[in-house]
Amino acid sequence: MDETVAEYIRRTVLKIPRDEIKPMLQKWGFLSEAQIETVNFRQMKENISQDVVQLCEENSADIKQAAVLDIIYNNIYPNKRIWSVYQMNKTGEETEFFDLTDFKKKFKRRLRSALKNVTINFREYEDNAIWIRIAWGTPYKNPNQYKTSYVVYHSQTPYVFISASVLRSNLPLLCQALVVASNYRDIHEMELRSHSLNSLKDIVFKRYSQNFQTYCPRPLPERNVAPETVDSRIIQENRNEKERIQRLNRQVFGDGPQPKIEFAQYKLETMFKSDPEMDVLDKKEPFRCLVKFSSPHLLESLKSLAPAGMADAPLSPLLTCIPQKARNYFKIREKKGLLPGSFVSP
Amino acid sequence: HLTTSLPLPSERDHLRPRIDMIVFMIDIKSKYSLKNVEASLAHVDASFFLGKVCFLVTGVGRVNYCSVEMNAISKLGEVYCSPVLFCELELEGIRVATAQRLLRMLQICAGHIPGVSALSFGTLMRSSADN
């Protein structure tokens, strides 16, 4: 077995949390059940990985099998990478029947015709997701297995989720190969990025609980009222206001959990509005400014702002439109015409 | 009666009993909390400041998250001639002890303790804090 393959397998196993190593090896299927049983999974991970490499040696693993293990790892722990969403457009014809073999063949052929040194692996999952792992090389160097890009393509949809690696220069080639292989016309990057692959899927496939604007003259009856032992002697003076905020919040965010994104970025290209007496920026150029919101779970924290008293309800639509518009990177320009600056929210 | 800011909503005026003491809670992790309290203070009648107002600073257990400066708080206490208490709501022992203190102060402010008035108690608290 190649030394580089052995080292790669060793490092991959080291990434896996100790309790998950055995299930993942079983899922991999390269080592027999008997072989897996010989490994002591209670020892230190260093030693576990050595044992696994030894077994792979016995089975003569090559890079293809090692790559499959890597795909399995990334499929279970996709949140370690940042994913971008791309959308493909058809020429307007009817949807053709999707042929997986044809897709794989065309994809590989397209990539390899441009770049000989690539490792390409596919794995299909039950939810119609095709995972593609690409390790990039150069015309003069073998593929670097540690600089990989991942593509998740749901064949029934025009959406592709890409986790590019450091080598962004290969991105156009990758996009081209995808378009050709899937019989689409072109592909463009959406302004939507996150660590949570599932949340990105939730957003573009509209799987999160959406707010439906219903006309509701009376306040909704309170559900989820925490049955605390609230002393009846405690009187909330602002109950009406609190209920109004809850109602607005529910209307905007819906009831269910929010998709998980970590950033929202707003690039402002608007005119600076100041007191004319202050005479700042007399050149009247757009004031370039970048506003970035970050949080472990941005949408949930936005949802809790108004109830926590940190912001007025309703929140700015620039913040609340993120799931509906399926974007978290915005460019805000001056709105020309009747209402200057109305496109910019305070 | 709990409220997020003053003045109190007027629609409940007729339901409210006499107010004996006001405790302003400042979360040391939130500058907004201090600003809110300062804005609300403007709506309080001057007579309350004769011992019927107290500032309660919460969240003091987490030193890393302090957003409000101690100077600002002690100045607030001085300017409004009212005591400042510190507590950490997340610890049950301190929470209970603080509640008992406030309850005692409330009893005095409501006139339930014969011989001790809110004003005299307030003076007592202030002079001991200065030491």
XYZ file of N, CA and C in Angstrom, chain A residues 137-310:
522
model
N -4.889 18.396 -8.310
C -3.442 18.413 -8.531
C -3.148 19.469 -9.569
N -1.944 19.481 -10.072
C -1.579 20.373 -11.171
C -1.042 19.492 -12.289
N -0.795 20.088 -13.449
C -0.229 19.273 -14.522
C 1.066 18.570 -14.121
N 1.733 19.095 -13.089
C 3.030 18.518 -12.734
C 3.022 17.810 -11.404
N 1.933 17.938 -10.661
C 1.927 17.320 -9.332
C 0.715 16.431 -9.176
N 0.904 15.380 -8.416
C -0.214 14.502 -8.103
C -1.264 15.221 -7.281
N -2.495 14.687 -7.321
C -3.538 15.366 -6.549
C -3.183 15.422 -5.066
N -3.439 16.574 -4.491
C -3.201 16.751 -3.068
C -4.461 16.318 -2.329
N -4.370 15.190 -1.639
C -5.582 14.640 -1.013
C -6.078 15.478 0.138
N -5.274 16.390 0.578
C -5.705 17.210 1.702
C -6.333 18.504 1.235
N -6.278 18.758 -0.086
C -6.927 19.963 -0.605
C -8.073 19.488 -1.484
N -9.202 19.236 -0.834
C -10.310 18.650 -1.560
C -11.480 19.607 -1.630
N -12.243 19.454 -2.691
C -13.512 20.162 -2.793
C -14.618 19.127 -2.732
N -15.729 19.539 -2.180
C -16.882 18.651 -2.111
C -18.052 19.278 -2.837
N -18.797 18.433 -3.536
C -19.997 18.900 -4.219
C -21.148 18.001 -3.778
N -22.241 18.603 -3.405
C -23.438 17.825 -3.098
C -24.507 18.257 -4.084
N -24.960 17.301 -4.875
C -25.922 17.637 -5.923
C -27.166 16.783 -5.737
N -28.292 17.455 -5.607
C -29.569 16.734 -5.558
C -30.125 16.720 -6.968
N -30.122 15.569 -7.583
C -30.372 15.519 -9.013
C -31.760 16.001 -9.398
N -32.710 15.981 -8.470
C -34.053 16.437 -8.816
C -34.193 17.945 -8.708
N -33.138 18.612 -8.358
C -33.221 20.067 -8.160
C -32.101 20.736 -8.941
N -32.241 22.046 -9.168
C -31.158 22.746 -9.852
C -30.079 23.265 -8.908
N -30.074 22.754 -7.677
C -29.154 23.329 -6.691
C -27.947 22.437 -6.452
N -26.821 23.090 -6.320
C -25.578 22.385 -6.023
C -24.936 23.063 -4.824
N -24.479 22.254 -3.883
C -23.811 22.802 -2.703
C -22.335 22.466 -2.815
N -21.535 23.521 -2.792
C -20.107 23.302 -3.022
C -19.304 23.784 -1.828
N -18.405 22.926 -1.379
C -17.446 23.357 -0.382
C -16.095 23.337 -1.068
N -15.732 24.489 -1.564
C -14.464 24.565 -2.274
C -13.344 24.531 -1.250
N -12.182 24.246 -1.703
C -11.062 24.268 -0.772
C -10.306 25.569 -1.003
N -9.074 25.545 -0.616
C -8.273 26.752 -0.763
C -8.094 27.122 -2.236
N -8.117 26.106 -3.086
C -7.809 26.364 -4.491
C -9.043 26.846 -5.235
N -9.404 28.086 -5.054
C -10.593 28.606 -5.684
C -10.420 28.749 -7.188
N -9.201 28.671 -7.653
C -8.981 28.829 -9.086
C -9.579 27.671 -9.870
N -9.830 26.564 -9.167
C -10.418 25.426 -9.874
C -11.923 25.487 -9.942
N -12.477 26.501 -9.297
C -13.935 26.581 -9.222
C -14.617 26.699 -10.583
N -14.151 27.567 -11.477
C -14.826 27.669 -12.786
C -14.832 26.336 -13.512
N -13.725 25.612 -13.412
C -13.654 24.312 -14.071
C -14.669 23.354 -13.476
N -14.772 23.379 -12.166
C -15.723 22.510 -11.468
C -17.142 22.842 -11.888
N -17.451 24.129 -11.939
C -18.803 24.537 -12.318
C -19.125 24.105 -13.733
N -18.158 24.290 -14.599
C -18.354 23.897 -15.986
C -18.669 22.410 -16.098
N -17.886 21.610 -15.379
C -18.081 20.164 -15.435
C -19.473 19.792 -14.937
N -19.942 20.486 -13.906
C -21.269 20.196 -13.363
C -22.355 20.496 -14.378
N -22.214 21.645 -15.026
C -23.231 22.056 -15.986
C -23.300 21.075 -17.147
N -22.137 20.723 -17.627
C -22.096 19.798 -18.760
C -22.671 18.440 -18.378
N -22.263 17.966 -17.218
C -22.683 16.620 -16.820
C -24.172 16.538 -16.541
N -24.745 17.639 -16.055
C -26.156 17.572 -15.673
C -27.073 18.121 -16.743
N -26.520 18.457 -17.886
C -27.337 18.944 -19.005
C -28.055 20.249 -18.706
N -27.428 21.103 -17.972
C -27.986 22.423 -17.757
C -27.264 23.413 -18.658
N -27.768 24.657 -18.640
C -27.160 25.643 -19.523
C -26.065 26.411 -18.816
N -26.361 26.906 -17.621
C -25.311 27.625 -16.902
C -25.542 27.508 -15.399
N -24.617 28.097 -14.671
C -24.645 27.970 -13.212
C -24.193 29.301 -12.627
N -24.833 29.708 -11.558
C -24.350 30.928 -10.902
C -24.363 30.725 -9.394
N -23.508 31.483 -8.740
C -23.389 31.344 -7.292
C -24.447 32.206 -6.612
N -25.161 31.614 -5.688
C -26.124 32.397 -4.914
C -25.388 33.066 -3.765
N -25.980 34.109 -3.248
C -25.306 34.811 -2.151
C -25.675 34.154 -0.832
N -25.384 32.867 -0.741
C -25.825 32.147 0.447
C -24.728 31.201 0.889
N -24.238 31.403 2.097
C -23.141 30.581 2.597
C -23.341 30.261 4.063
N -22.944 29.051 4.440
C -23.044 28.705 5.861
C -22.219 27.459 6.144
N -21.981 27.192 7.426
C -21.326 25.938 7.796
C -22.318 24.790 7.799
N -23.583 25.130 8.012
C -24.557 24.059 8.190
C -25.179 23.680 6.869
N -24.748 22.559 6.313
C -25.233 22.126 5.006
C -26.729 21.885 5.044
N -27.188 21.239 6.127
C -28.622 20.943 6.208
C -29.466 22.205 6.234
N -28.961 23.229 6.913
C -29.729 24.476 6.944
C -29.792 25.124 5.575
N -28.697 25.026 4.829
C -28.731 25.580 3.476
C -29.763 24.835 2.644
N -29.793 23.513 2.815
C -30.800 22.733 2.092
C -32.200 23.153 2.536
N -32.365 23.332 3.839
C -33.677 23.759 4.340
C -34.111 25.051 3.691
N -33.160 25.969 3.539
C -33.528 27.274 2.999
C -33.907 27.166 1.532
N -33.076 26.516 0.711
C -33.401 26.521 -0.719
C -34.521 25.547 -1.059
N -34.654 24.480 -0.285
C -35.756 23.558 -0.559
C -37.008 23.961 0.192
N -36.962 25.083 0.858
C -38.110 25.619 1.588
C -38.627 24.621 2.614
N -37.722 24.003 3.354
C -38.146 22.992 4.316
C -38.312 23.530 5.723
N -38.023 24.824 5.917
C -38.175 25.360 7.265
C -39.600 25.838 7.421
N -40.005 26.099 8.659
C -41.389 26.531 8.861
C -41.505 27.988 8.482
N -42.305 28.249 7.497
C -42.376 29.613 7.013
C -43.510 30.350 7.687
N -43.393 31.634 7.648
C -44.485 32.430 8.198
C -45.518 32.627 7.114
N -46.727 32.315 7.436
C -47.797 32.585 6.490
C -48.574 33.779 6.988
N -48.660 34.781 6.163
C -49.350 35.986 6.588
C -50.835 35.702 6.626
N -51.350 35.526 7.815
C -52.794 35.331 7.908
C -53.386 36.541 8.599
N -54.558 36.872 8.186
C -55.211 38.004 8.819
C -55.746 37.548 10.166
N -55.257 38.137 11.201
C -55.648 37.652 12.520
C -55.955 38.841 13.411
N -57.207 39.249 13.477
C -57.516 40.465 14.225
C -57.301 40.319 15.723
N -57.537 39.130 16.210
C -57.339 38.942 17.649
C -55.986 38.328 17.893
N -55.383 38.559 19.004
C -54.104 37.895 19.277
C -54.302 36.385 19.301
N -53.340 35.667 18.772
C -53.457 34.217 18.759
C -53.461 33.699 20.189
N -54.195 32.649 20.422
C -54.146 32.094 21.778
C -52.730 31.610 22.062
N -52.256 31.865 23.227
C -50.859 31.549 23.514
C -50.644 30.056 23.636
N -49.802 29.546 22.735
C -49.394 28.167 22.904
C -48.053 28.159 23.600
N -47.575 27.017 23.916
C -46.255 26.909 24.559
C -46.125 27.808 25.766
N -47.209 28.034 26.456
C -47.071 28.838 27.670
C -46.359 27.986 28.698
N -45.235 28.464 29.133
C -44.466 27.685 30.106
C -45.264 27.564 31.395
N -45.595 26.355 31.741
C -46.409 26.189 32.956
C -45.554 26.319 34.211
N -44.896 27.469 34.336
C -44.097 27.667 35.546
C -45.044 27.915 36.694
N -44.485 27.787 37.868
C -45.304 28.127 39.019
C -45.251 29.645 39.180
N -45.913 30.326 38.231
C -45.891 31.785 38.295
C -46.831 32.234 39.380
N -46.274 32.911 40.313
C -47.054 33.415 41.423
C -48.074 34.422 40.898
N -49.307 34.264 41.311
C -50.319 35.182 40.807
C -50.146 36.579 41.370
N -49.236 36.728 42.353
C -49.019 38.062 42.896
C -48.061 38.877 42.032
N -47.385 38.190 41.083
C -46.491 38.924 40.188
C -47.314 39.452 39.025
N -47.245 40.736 38.813
C -48.042 41.342 37.759
C -47.115 41.941 36.713
N -47.327 41.517 35.468
C -46.518 42.049 34.376
C -47.202 43.289 33.840
N -46.558 44.430 34.021
C -47.192 45.659 33.558
C -47.202 45.765 32.042
N -46.207 45.158 31.417
C -46.085 45.338 29.966
C -46.603 44.151 29.198
N -47.584 43.459 29.762
C -48.005 42.218 29.120
C -48.497 42.458 27.696
N -49.249 43.531 27.478
C -49.766 43.792 26.129
C -48.640 43.934 25.126
N -47.629 44.687 25.540
C -46.495 44.907 24.648
C -45.771 43.596 24.375
N -45.604 42.794 25.444
C -44.913 41.510 25.288
C -45.674 40.626 24.315
N -47.007 40.640 24.450
C -47.794 39.786 23.564
C -47.725 40.268 22.126
N -47.711 41.589 21.958
C -47.592 42.142 20.613
C -46.292 41.699 19.974
N -45.215 41.764 20.759
C -43.908 41.368 20.225
C -43.894 39.886 19.863
N -44.464 39.049 20.745
C -44.505 37.611 20.444
C -45.288 37.346 19.170
N -46.382 38.063 19.019
C -47.231 37.864 17.856
C -46.498 38.250 16.578
N -45.849 39.407 16.616
C -45.094 39.858 15.455
C -43.965 38.895 15.133
N -43.303 38.455 16.187
C -42.185 37.536 15.999
C -42.628 36.247 15.342
N -43.761 35.760 15.832
C -44.270 34.508 15.291
C -44.656 34.688 13.842
N -45.214 35.851 13.526
C -45.603 36.109 12.140
C -44.389 36.129 11.224
N -43.334 36.735 11.725
C -42.159 36.893 10.869
C -41.349 35.601 10.784
N -41.116 34.982 11.916
C -40.192 33.849 11.942
C -40.875 32.497 11.895
N -42.157 32.451 12.073
C -42.799 31.147 12.128
C -42.532 30.484 13.462
N -43.046 29.282 13.610
C -42.948 28.633 14.909
C -41.770 27.695 15.053
N -41.305 27.182 13.960
C -40.325 26.102 14.054
C -38.916 26.626 14.229
N -37.957 25.718 14.279
C -36.555 26.134 14.415
C -36.075 26.809 13.134
N -35.189 27.751 13.299
C -34.680 28.495 12.155
C -33.508 27.763 11.518
N -33.319 27.936 10.208
C -32.114 27.374 9.595
C -30.876 28.026 10.210
N -29.792 27.245 10.239
C -28.621 27.718 10.973
C -27.617 28.370 10.035
N -27.494 29.669 10.153
C -26.426 30.338 9.415
C -25.628 31.168 10.395
N -24.385 31.431 10.046
C -23.515 32.106 10.997
C -23.264 33.567 10.676
N -23.521 33.959 9.433
C -23.215 35.347 9.063
C -24.332 35.972 8.274
N -24.412 37.287 8.349
C -25.177 38.039 7.365
C -24.325 39.261 7.059
N -24.106 39.504 5.819
C -23.201 40.594 5.460
C -23.916 41.574 4.540
N -23.814 42.838 4.875
C -24.475 43.873 4.092
C -23.417 44.858 3.609
N -23.297 44.932 2.301
C -22.322 45.869 1.752
C -23.083 47.125 1.367
N -22.788 48.224 2.033
C -23.526 49.450 1.775
C -22.796 50.305 0.758
N -23.537 50.672 -0.274
C -22.965 51.645 -1.220
C -23.952 52.779 -1.308
N -24.104 53.441 -0.201
C -25.126 54.485 -0.142
C -24.480 55.799 0.239
N -25.228 56.859 0.038
C -24.724 58.175 0.379
C -24.803 58.374 1.880
N -23.820 59.007 2.399
C -23.816 59.310 3.815
C -24.786 60.449 4.071
N -25.691 60.258 5.018
C -26.662 61.302 5.291
C -26.313 61.981 6.594
N -25.924 63.215 6.499
C -25.576 63.911 7.734
C -26.263 65.258 7.761
N -26.153 65.878 8.875
C -26.602 67.249 9.026
C -25.862 68.109 8.008
N -26.585 68.863 7.197
C -25.884 69.661 6.176
C -24.849 70.598 6.782
N -25.072 70.977 8.028
C -24.107 71.893 8.640
C -22.792 71.209 8.923
N -22.847 69.893 9.127
C -21.611 69.210 9.488
C -20.649 69.120 8.316
N -21.241 69.126 7.130
C -20.419 69.201 5.923
C -19.383 68.074 5.831
N -19.851 66.894 6.207
C -18.946 65.748 6.065
C -19.067 65.232 4.641
N -17.998 64.756 4.118
C -18.022 64.161 2.782
C -18.659 65.090 1.762
N -18.054 66.243 1.614
C -18.664 67.195 0.695
C -18.540 66.745 -0.754
N -17.809 65.650 -0.958
C -17.682 65.191 -2.339
C -18.925 64.450 -2.788
N -19.784 64.097 -1.864
C -21.014 63.411 -2.220
C -20.762 62.104 -2.951
N -19.834 61.356 -2.427
C -19.597 60.023 -2.974
C -20.331 59.021 -2.122
N -20.618 57.866 -2.687
C -21.234 56.849 -1.819
C -20.292 56.474 -0.690
N -20.850 56.295 0.477
C -20.073 55.958 1.662
C -19.980 54.445 1.733
N -18.826 53.908 1.491
C -18.722 52.450 1.448
C -18.525 51.881 2.845
N -19.350 50.924 3.141
C -19.339 50.413 4.506
C -19.814 48.973 4.477
N -19.225 48.155 5.317
C -19.616 46.746 5.367
C -20.133 46.441 6.753
N -21.347 45.935 6.825
C -21.910 45.572 8.117
C -22.028 44.060 8.162
N -21.453 43.471 9.159
C -21.486 42.014 9.226
C -22.057 41.572 10.562
N -23.061 40.739 10.509
C -23.605 40.157 11.731
C -23.081 38.736 11.838
N -22.562 38.368 12.996
C -22.151 36.973 13.113
C -22.611 36.406 14.445
N -22.877 35.130 14.443
C -23.437 34.478 15.621
C -23.345 32.983 15.405
N -23.287 32.200 16.476
C -23.324 30.753 16.261
C -24.623 30.323 15.573
N -25.685 31.082 15.795
C -26.963 30.728 15.171
C -27.699 32.033 14.921
N -27.394 32.661 13.802
C -27.819 34.038 13.588
C -29.332 34.207 13.631
N -30.060 33.330 12.932
C -31.498 33.554 12.817
C -32.205 33.376 14.158
N -31.742 32.423 14.951
C -32.361 32.266 16.278
C -32.088 33.486 17.148
N -30.885 34.044 17.027
C -30.612 35.211 17.871
C -31.401 36.422 17.395
N -31.611 36.541 16.077
C -32.462 37.634 15.597
C -33.876 37.452 16.118
N -34.308 36.183 16.139
C -35.656 35.902 16.595
C -35.829 36.278 18.066
N -34.756 36.148 18.852
C -34.904 36.431 20.286
C -34.588 37.872 20.653
N -34.202 38.695 19.658
C -33.859 40.084 19.973
C -35.019 40.865 20.560
N -36.171 40.825 19.865
C -37.287 41.648 20.324
C -37.840 41.158 21.655
N -38.068 39.838 21.828
C -38.547 39.391 23.134
C -37.566 39.705 24.263
N -36.284 39.777 23.949
C -35.313 40.069 25.004
C -35.226 41.559 25.277
N -35.953 42.346 24.529
C -35.952 43.787 24.755
C -34.781 44.501 24.139
N -34.016 43.807 23.275
C -32.821 44.449 22.709
C -33.105 45.169 21.408
